[in-house]
PDB file of C-alpha atoms in Angstrom:
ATOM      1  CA  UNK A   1      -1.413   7.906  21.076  1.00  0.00           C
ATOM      2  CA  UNK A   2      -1.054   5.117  18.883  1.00  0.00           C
ATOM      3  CA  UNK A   3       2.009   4.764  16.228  1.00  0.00           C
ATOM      4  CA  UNK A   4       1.570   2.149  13.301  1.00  0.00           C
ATOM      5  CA  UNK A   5       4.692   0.193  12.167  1.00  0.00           C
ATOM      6  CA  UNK A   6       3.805  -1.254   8.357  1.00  0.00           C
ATOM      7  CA  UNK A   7       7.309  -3.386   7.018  1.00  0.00           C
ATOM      8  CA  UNK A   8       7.265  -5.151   3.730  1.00  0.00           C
ATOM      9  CA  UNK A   9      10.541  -7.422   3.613  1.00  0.00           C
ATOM     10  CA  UNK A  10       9.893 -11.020   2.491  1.00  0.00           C
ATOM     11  CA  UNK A  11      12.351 -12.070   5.258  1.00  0.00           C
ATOM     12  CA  UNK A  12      10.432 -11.850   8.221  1.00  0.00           C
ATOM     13  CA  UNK A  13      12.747 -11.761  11.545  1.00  0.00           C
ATOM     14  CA  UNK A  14      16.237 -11.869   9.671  1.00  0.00           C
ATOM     15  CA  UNK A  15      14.422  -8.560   7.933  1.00  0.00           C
ATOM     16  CA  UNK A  16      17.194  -6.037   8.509  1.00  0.00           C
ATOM     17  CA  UNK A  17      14.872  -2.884   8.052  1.00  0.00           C
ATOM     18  CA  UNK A  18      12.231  -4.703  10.327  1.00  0.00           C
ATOM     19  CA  UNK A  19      15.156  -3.666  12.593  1.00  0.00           C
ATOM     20  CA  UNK A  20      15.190  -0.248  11.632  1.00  0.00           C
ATOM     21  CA  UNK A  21      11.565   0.195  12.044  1.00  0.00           C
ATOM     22  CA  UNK A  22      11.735  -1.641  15.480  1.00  0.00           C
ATOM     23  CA  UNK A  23      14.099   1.319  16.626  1.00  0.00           C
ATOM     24  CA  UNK A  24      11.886   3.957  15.165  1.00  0.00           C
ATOM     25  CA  UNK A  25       8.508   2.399  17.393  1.00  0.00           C
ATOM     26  CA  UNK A  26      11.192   1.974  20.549  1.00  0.00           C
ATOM     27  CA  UNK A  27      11.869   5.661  20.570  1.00  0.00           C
ATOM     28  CA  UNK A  28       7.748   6.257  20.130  1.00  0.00           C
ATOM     29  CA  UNK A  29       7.150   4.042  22.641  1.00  0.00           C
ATOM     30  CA  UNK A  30       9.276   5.345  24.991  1.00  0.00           C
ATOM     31  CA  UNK A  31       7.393   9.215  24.684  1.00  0.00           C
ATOM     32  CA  UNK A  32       4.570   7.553  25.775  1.00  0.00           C
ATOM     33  CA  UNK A  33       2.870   5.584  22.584  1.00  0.00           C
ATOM     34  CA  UNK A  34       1.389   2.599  22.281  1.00  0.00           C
ATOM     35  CA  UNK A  35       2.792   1.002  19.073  1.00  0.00           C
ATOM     36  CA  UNK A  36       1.878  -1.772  16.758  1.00  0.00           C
ATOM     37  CA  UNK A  37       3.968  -3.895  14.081  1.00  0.00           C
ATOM     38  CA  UNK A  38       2.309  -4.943  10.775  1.00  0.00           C
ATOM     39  CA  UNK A  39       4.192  -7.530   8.614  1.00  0.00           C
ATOM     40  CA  UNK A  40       2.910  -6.352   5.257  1.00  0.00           C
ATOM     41  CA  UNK A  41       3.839 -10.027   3.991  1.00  0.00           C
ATOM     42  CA  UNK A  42       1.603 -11.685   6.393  1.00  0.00           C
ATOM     43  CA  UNK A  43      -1.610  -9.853   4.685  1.00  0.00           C
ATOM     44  CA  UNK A  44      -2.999 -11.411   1.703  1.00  0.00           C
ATOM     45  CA  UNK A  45      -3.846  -7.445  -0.154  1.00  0.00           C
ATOM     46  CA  UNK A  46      -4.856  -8.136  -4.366  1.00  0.00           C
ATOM     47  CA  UNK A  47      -3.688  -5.575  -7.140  1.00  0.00           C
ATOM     48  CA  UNK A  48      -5.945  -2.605  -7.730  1.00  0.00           C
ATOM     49  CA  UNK A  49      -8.192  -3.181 -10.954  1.00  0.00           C
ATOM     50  CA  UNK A  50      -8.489   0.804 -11.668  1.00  0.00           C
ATOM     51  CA  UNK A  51     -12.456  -0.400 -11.496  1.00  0.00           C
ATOM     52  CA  UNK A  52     -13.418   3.011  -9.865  1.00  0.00           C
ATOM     53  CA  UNK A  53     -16.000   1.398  -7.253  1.00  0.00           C
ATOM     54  CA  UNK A  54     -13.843   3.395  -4.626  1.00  0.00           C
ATOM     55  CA  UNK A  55     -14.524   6.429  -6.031  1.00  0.00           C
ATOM     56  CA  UNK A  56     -18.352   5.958  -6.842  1.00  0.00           C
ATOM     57  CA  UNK A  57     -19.438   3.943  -3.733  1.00  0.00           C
ATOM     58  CA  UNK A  58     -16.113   4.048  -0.655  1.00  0.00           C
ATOM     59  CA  UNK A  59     -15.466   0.457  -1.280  1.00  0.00           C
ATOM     60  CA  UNK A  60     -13.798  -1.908  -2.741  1.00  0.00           C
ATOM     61  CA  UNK A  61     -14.739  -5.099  -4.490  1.00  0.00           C
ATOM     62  CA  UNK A  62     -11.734  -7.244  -3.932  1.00  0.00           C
ATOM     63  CA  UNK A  63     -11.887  -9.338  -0.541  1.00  0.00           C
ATOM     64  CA  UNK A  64      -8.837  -9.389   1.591  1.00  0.00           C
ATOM     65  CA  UNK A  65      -6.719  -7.745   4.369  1.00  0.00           C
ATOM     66  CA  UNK A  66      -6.871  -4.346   2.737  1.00  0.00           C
ATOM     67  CA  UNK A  67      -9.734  -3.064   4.515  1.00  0.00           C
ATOM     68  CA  UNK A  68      -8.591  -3.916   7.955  1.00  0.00           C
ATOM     69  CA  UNK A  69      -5.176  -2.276   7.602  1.00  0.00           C
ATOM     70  CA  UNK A  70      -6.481   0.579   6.097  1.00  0.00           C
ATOM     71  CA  UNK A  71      -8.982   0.699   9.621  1.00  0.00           C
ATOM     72  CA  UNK A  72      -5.922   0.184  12.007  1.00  0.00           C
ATOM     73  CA  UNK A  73      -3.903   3.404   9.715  1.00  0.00           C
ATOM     74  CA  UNK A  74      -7.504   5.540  10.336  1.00  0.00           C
ATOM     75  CA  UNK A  75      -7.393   4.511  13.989  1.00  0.00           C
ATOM     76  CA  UNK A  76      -3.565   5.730  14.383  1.00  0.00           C
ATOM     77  CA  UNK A  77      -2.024   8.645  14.678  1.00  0.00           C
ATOM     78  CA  UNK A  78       1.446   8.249  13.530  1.00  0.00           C
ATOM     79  CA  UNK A  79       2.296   5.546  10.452  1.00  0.00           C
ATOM     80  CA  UNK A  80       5.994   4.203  10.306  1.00  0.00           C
ATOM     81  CA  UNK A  81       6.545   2.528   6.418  1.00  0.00           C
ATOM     82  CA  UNK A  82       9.738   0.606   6.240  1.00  0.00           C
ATOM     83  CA  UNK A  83      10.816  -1.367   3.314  1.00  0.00           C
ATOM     84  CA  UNK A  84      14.112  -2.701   1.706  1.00  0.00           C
ATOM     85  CA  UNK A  85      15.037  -1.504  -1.589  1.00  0.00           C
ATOM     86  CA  UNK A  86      14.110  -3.590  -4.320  1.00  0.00           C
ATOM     87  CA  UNK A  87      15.487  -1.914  -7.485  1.00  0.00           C
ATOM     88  CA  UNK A  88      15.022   1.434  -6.884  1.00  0.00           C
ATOM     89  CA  UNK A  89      11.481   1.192  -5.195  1.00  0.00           C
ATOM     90  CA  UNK A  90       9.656  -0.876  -2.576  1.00  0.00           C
ATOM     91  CA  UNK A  91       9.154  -4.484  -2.744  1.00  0.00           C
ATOM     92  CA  UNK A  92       5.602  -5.849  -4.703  1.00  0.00           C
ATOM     93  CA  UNK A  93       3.381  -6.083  -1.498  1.00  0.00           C
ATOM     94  CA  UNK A  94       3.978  -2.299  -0.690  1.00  0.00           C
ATOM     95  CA  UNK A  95       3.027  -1.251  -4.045  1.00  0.00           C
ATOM     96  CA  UNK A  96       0.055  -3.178  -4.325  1.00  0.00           C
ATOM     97  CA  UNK A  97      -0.598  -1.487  -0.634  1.00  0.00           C
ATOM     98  CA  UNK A  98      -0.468   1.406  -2.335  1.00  0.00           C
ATOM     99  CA  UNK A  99      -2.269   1.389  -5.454  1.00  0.00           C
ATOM    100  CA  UNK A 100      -5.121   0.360  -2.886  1.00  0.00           C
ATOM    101  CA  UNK A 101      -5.042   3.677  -1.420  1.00  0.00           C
ATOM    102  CA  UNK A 102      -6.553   5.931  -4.578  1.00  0.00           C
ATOM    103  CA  UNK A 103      -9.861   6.895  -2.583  1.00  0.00           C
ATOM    104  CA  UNK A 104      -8.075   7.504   0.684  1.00  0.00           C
ATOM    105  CA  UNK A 105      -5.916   9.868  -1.589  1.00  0.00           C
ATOM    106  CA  UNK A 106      -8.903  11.479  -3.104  1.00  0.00           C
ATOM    107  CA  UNK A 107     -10.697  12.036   0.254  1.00  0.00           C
ATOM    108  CA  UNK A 108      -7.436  13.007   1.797  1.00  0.00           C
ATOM    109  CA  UNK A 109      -8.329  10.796   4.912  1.00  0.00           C
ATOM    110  CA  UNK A 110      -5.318  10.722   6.220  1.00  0.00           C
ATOM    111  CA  UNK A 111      -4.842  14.467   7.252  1.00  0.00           C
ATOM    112  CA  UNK A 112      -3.758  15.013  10.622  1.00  0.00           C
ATOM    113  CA  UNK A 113      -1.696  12.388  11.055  1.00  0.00           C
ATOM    114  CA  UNK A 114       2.095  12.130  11.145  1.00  0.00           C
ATOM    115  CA  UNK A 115       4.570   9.567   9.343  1.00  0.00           C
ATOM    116  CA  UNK A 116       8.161   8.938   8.314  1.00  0.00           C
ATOM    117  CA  UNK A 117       9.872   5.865   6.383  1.00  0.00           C
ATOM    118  CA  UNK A 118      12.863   4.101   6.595  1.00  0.00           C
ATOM    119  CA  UNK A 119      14.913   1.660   4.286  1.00  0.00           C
ATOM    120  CA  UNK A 120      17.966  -0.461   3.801  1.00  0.00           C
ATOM    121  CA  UNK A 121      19.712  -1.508   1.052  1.00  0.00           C
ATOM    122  CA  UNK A 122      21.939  -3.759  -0.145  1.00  0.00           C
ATOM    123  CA  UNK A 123      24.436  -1.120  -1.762  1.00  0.00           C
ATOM    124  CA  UNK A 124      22.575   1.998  -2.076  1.00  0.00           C
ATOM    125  CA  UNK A 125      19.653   4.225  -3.128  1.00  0.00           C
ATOM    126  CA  UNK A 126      17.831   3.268   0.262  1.00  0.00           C
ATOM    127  CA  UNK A 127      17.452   6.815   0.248  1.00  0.00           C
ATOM    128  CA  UNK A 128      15.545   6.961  -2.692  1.00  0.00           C
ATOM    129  CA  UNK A 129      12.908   4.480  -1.457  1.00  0.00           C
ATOM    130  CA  UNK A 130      12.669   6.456   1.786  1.00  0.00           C
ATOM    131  CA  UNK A 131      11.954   9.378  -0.294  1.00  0.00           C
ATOM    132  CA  UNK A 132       9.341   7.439  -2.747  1.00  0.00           C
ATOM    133  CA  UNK A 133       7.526   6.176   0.339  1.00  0.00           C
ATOM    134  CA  UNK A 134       7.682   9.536   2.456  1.00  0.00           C
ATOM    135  CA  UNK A 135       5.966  11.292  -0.837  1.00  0.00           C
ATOM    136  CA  UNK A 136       3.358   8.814  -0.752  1.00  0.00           C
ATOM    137  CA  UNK A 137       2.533   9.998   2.919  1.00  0.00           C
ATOM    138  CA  UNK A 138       2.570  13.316   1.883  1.00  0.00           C
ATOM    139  CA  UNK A 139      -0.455  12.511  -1.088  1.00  0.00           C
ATOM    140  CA  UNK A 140      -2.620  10.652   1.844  1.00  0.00           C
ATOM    141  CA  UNK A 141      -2.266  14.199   3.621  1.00  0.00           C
ATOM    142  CA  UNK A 142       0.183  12.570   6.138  1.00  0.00           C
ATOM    143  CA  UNK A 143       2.537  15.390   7.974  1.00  0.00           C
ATOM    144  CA  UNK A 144       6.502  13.705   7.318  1.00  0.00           C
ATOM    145  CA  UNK A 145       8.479  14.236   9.717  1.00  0.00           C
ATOM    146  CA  UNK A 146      11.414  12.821   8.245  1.00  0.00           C
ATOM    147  CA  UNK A 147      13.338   9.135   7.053  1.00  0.00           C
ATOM    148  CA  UNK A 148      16.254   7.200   7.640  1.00  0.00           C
ATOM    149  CA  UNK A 149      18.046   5.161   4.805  1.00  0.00           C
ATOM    150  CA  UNK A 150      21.051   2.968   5.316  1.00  0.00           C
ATOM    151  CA  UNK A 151      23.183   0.676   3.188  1.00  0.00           C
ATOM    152  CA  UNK A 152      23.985  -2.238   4.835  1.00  0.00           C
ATOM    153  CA  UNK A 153      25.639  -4.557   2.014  1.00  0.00           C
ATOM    154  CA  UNK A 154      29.387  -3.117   2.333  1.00  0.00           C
ATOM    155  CA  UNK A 155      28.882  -1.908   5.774  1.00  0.00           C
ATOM    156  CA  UNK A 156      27.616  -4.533   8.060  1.00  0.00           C
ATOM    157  CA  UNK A 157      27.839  -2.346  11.427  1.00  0.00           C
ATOM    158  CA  UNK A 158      25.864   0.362   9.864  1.00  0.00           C
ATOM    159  CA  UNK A 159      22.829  -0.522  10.835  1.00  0.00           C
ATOM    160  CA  UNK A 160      23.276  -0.410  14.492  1.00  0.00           C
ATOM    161  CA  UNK A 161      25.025   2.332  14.062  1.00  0.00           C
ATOM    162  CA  UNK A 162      21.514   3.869  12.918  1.00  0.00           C
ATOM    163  CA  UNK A 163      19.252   2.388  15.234  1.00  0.00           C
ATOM    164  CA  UNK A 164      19.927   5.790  17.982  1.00  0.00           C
ATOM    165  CA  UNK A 165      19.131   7.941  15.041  1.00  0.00           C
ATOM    166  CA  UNK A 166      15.976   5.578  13.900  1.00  0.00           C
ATOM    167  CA  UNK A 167      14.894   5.999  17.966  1.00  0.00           C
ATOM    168  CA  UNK A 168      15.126   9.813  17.537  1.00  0.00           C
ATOM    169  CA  UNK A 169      13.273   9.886  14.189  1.00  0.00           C
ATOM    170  CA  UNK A 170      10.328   7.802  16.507  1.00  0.00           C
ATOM    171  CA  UNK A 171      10.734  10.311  19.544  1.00  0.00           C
ATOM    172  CA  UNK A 172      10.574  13.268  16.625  1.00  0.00           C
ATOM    173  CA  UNK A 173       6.970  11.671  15.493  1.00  0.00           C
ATOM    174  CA  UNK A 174       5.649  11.383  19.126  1.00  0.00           C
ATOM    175  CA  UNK A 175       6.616  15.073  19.649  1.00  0.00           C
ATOM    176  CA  UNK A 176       5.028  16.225  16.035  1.00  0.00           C
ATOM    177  CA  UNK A 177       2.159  14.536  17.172  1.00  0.00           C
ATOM    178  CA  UNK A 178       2.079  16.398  20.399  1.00  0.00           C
ATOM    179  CA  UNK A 179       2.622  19.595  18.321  1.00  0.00           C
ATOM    180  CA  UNK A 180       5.795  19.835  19.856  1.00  0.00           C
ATOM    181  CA  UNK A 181       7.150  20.777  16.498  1.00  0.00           C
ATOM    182  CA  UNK A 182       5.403  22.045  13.489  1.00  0.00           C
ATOM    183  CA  UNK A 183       5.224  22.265   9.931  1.00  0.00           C
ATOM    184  CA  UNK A 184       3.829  25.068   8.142  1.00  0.00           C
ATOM    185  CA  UNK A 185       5.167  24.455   4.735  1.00  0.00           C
ATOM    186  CA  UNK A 186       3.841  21.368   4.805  1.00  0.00           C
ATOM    187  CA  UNK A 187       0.390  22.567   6.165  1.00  0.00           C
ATOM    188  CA  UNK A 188       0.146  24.785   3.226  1.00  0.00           C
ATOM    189  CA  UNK A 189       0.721  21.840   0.663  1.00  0.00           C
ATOM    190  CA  UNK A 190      -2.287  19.828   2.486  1.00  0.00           C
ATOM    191  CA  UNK A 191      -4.360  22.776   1.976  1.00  0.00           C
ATOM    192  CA  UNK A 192      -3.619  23.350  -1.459  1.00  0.00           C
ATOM    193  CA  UNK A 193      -4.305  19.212  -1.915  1.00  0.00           C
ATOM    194  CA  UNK A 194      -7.192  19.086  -0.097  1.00  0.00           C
ATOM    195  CA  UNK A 195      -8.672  22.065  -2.538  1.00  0.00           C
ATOM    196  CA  UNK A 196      -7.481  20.433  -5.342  1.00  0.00           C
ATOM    197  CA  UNK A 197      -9.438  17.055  -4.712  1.00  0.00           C
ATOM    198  CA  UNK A 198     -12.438  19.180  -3.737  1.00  0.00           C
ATOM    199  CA  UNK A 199     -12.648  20.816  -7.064  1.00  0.00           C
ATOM    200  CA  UNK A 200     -12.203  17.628  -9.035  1.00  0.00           C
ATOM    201  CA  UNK A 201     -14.910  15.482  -7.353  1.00  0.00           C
ATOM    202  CA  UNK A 202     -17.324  18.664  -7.523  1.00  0.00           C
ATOM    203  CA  UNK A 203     -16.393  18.776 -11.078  1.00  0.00           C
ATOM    204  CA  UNK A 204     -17.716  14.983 -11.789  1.00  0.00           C
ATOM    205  CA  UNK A 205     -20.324  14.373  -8.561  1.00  0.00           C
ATOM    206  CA  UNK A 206     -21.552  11.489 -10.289  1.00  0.00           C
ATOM    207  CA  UNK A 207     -18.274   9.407 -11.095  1.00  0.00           C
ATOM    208  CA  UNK A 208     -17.117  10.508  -7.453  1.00  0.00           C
ATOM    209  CA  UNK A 209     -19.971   9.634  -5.288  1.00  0.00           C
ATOM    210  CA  UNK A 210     -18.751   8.472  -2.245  1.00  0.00           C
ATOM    211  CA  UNK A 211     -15.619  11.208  -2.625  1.00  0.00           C
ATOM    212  CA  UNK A 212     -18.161  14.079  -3.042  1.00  0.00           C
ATOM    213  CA  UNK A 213     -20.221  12.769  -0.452  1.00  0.00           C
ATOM    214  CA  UNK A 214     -17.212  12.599   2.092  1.00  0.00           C
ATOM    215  CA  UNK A 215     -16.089  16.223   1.704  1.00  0.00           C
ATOM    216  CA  UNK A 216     -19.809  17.288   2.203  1.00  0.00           C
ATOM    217  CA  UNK A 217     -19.493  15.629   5.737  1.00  0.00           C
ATOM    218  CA  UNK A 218     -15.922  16.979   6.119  1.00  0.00           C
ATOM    219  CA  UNK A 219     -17.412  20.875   5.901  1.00  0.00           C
ATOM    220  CA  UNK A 220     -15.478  21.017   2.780  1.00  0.00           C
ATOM    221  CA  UNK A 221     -18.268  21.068   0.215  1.00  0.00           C
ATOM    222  CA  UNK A 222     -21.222  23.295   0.922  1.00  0.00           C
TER     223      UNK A 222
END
């Protein structure tokens, strides 16, 4: 089983939710997983163009790291975001991230797998980024199992104060992905995605290409 760590704080090891996620992947890693860290700052990934070539062919025309992390997501089976909260929302790399993602949205790639976020913040609203970035799972057809947001800025000790409950949030995605626990309400809104982007790309087969031609080899278009 293999959990994916992605953290976009501009302050590499002084990062304060690259601690949080650290705690999440310790309590994967010890159910069993093999995880892996990404520094989202250490990836060179360029601002969608809202070209379309995604949609029409499965790939991009911009050359950087985006493909590659997007292969090391496909290859895992549980995706940890963390980020800090830069006015109400993630920092610049994240979003670029992903805006990157539209055809892996469209194609719903991403179903079957499990996620959760976590954030700090300076005051507050780290919840609000948790929830912004755990919705965004939920579009790629990611399972969320739940996020963790703390304010560190008046409250220095609260962050290791949060690191047990960060290690039970990464236990909690180890055992989701066992199917230790489930999620049927969540299930039902894949479903109900996964129809909806079927019915769009059959509704424009030649603007959609590569989308229509994916959910043919998914079983989902006869």
């Amino acid at each position: 089983m293999k959990i994916l760590g992605i953290n976009a704080s501009p302050r590499g090891n002084e990062s304060k939710t690259l601690q949080l996620v650290k705690s999440v992947l310790k309590g994967a890693e010890s159910e069993g997983a093999d995880v892996e860290l990404i520094d989202l700052y250490k990836l060179r990934i360029e601002y969608c163009t809202g070209c379309g070539a995604c949609y029409a062919t499965g790939e991009c025309p911009q050359i950087d790291d985006f493909e590659e992390l997007l292969d090391r997501i496909l290859n895992s089976d549980g995706i940890v975001f963390g980020a800090p909260n830069y006015i109400n929302s993630v920092p610049a790399p994240m979003k670029a991230f992903f805006d990157r993602l539209s055809d892996a949205i469209h194609c719903q790639m991403l179903t079957g797998k499990f996620g959760c976020s976590v954030s700090t913040a300076g005051g507050g609203k780290a919840d609000v980024v948790v929830e912004y970035m755990n919705s965004v799972l939920m579009t790629l057809g990611v399972t969320v199992v739940g996020g963790l947001g703390v304010a560190v800025g008046m409250y220095p000790s609260a962050l290791e104060q949060a690191a047990g409950n960060a290690e039970e949030l990464g236990k909690k995605l180890v055992k989701s992905i066992r199917g230790e626990v489930e999620y049927p309400d969540q299930d039902e809104m894949h479903r109900q995605t996964t129809e909806y982007f079927c019915q769009l790309v059959k509704s424009d087969k030649d603007r959609f290409a590569h989308d229509y031609d994916w959910y043919v080899r998914m079983g989902l278009i006869k």
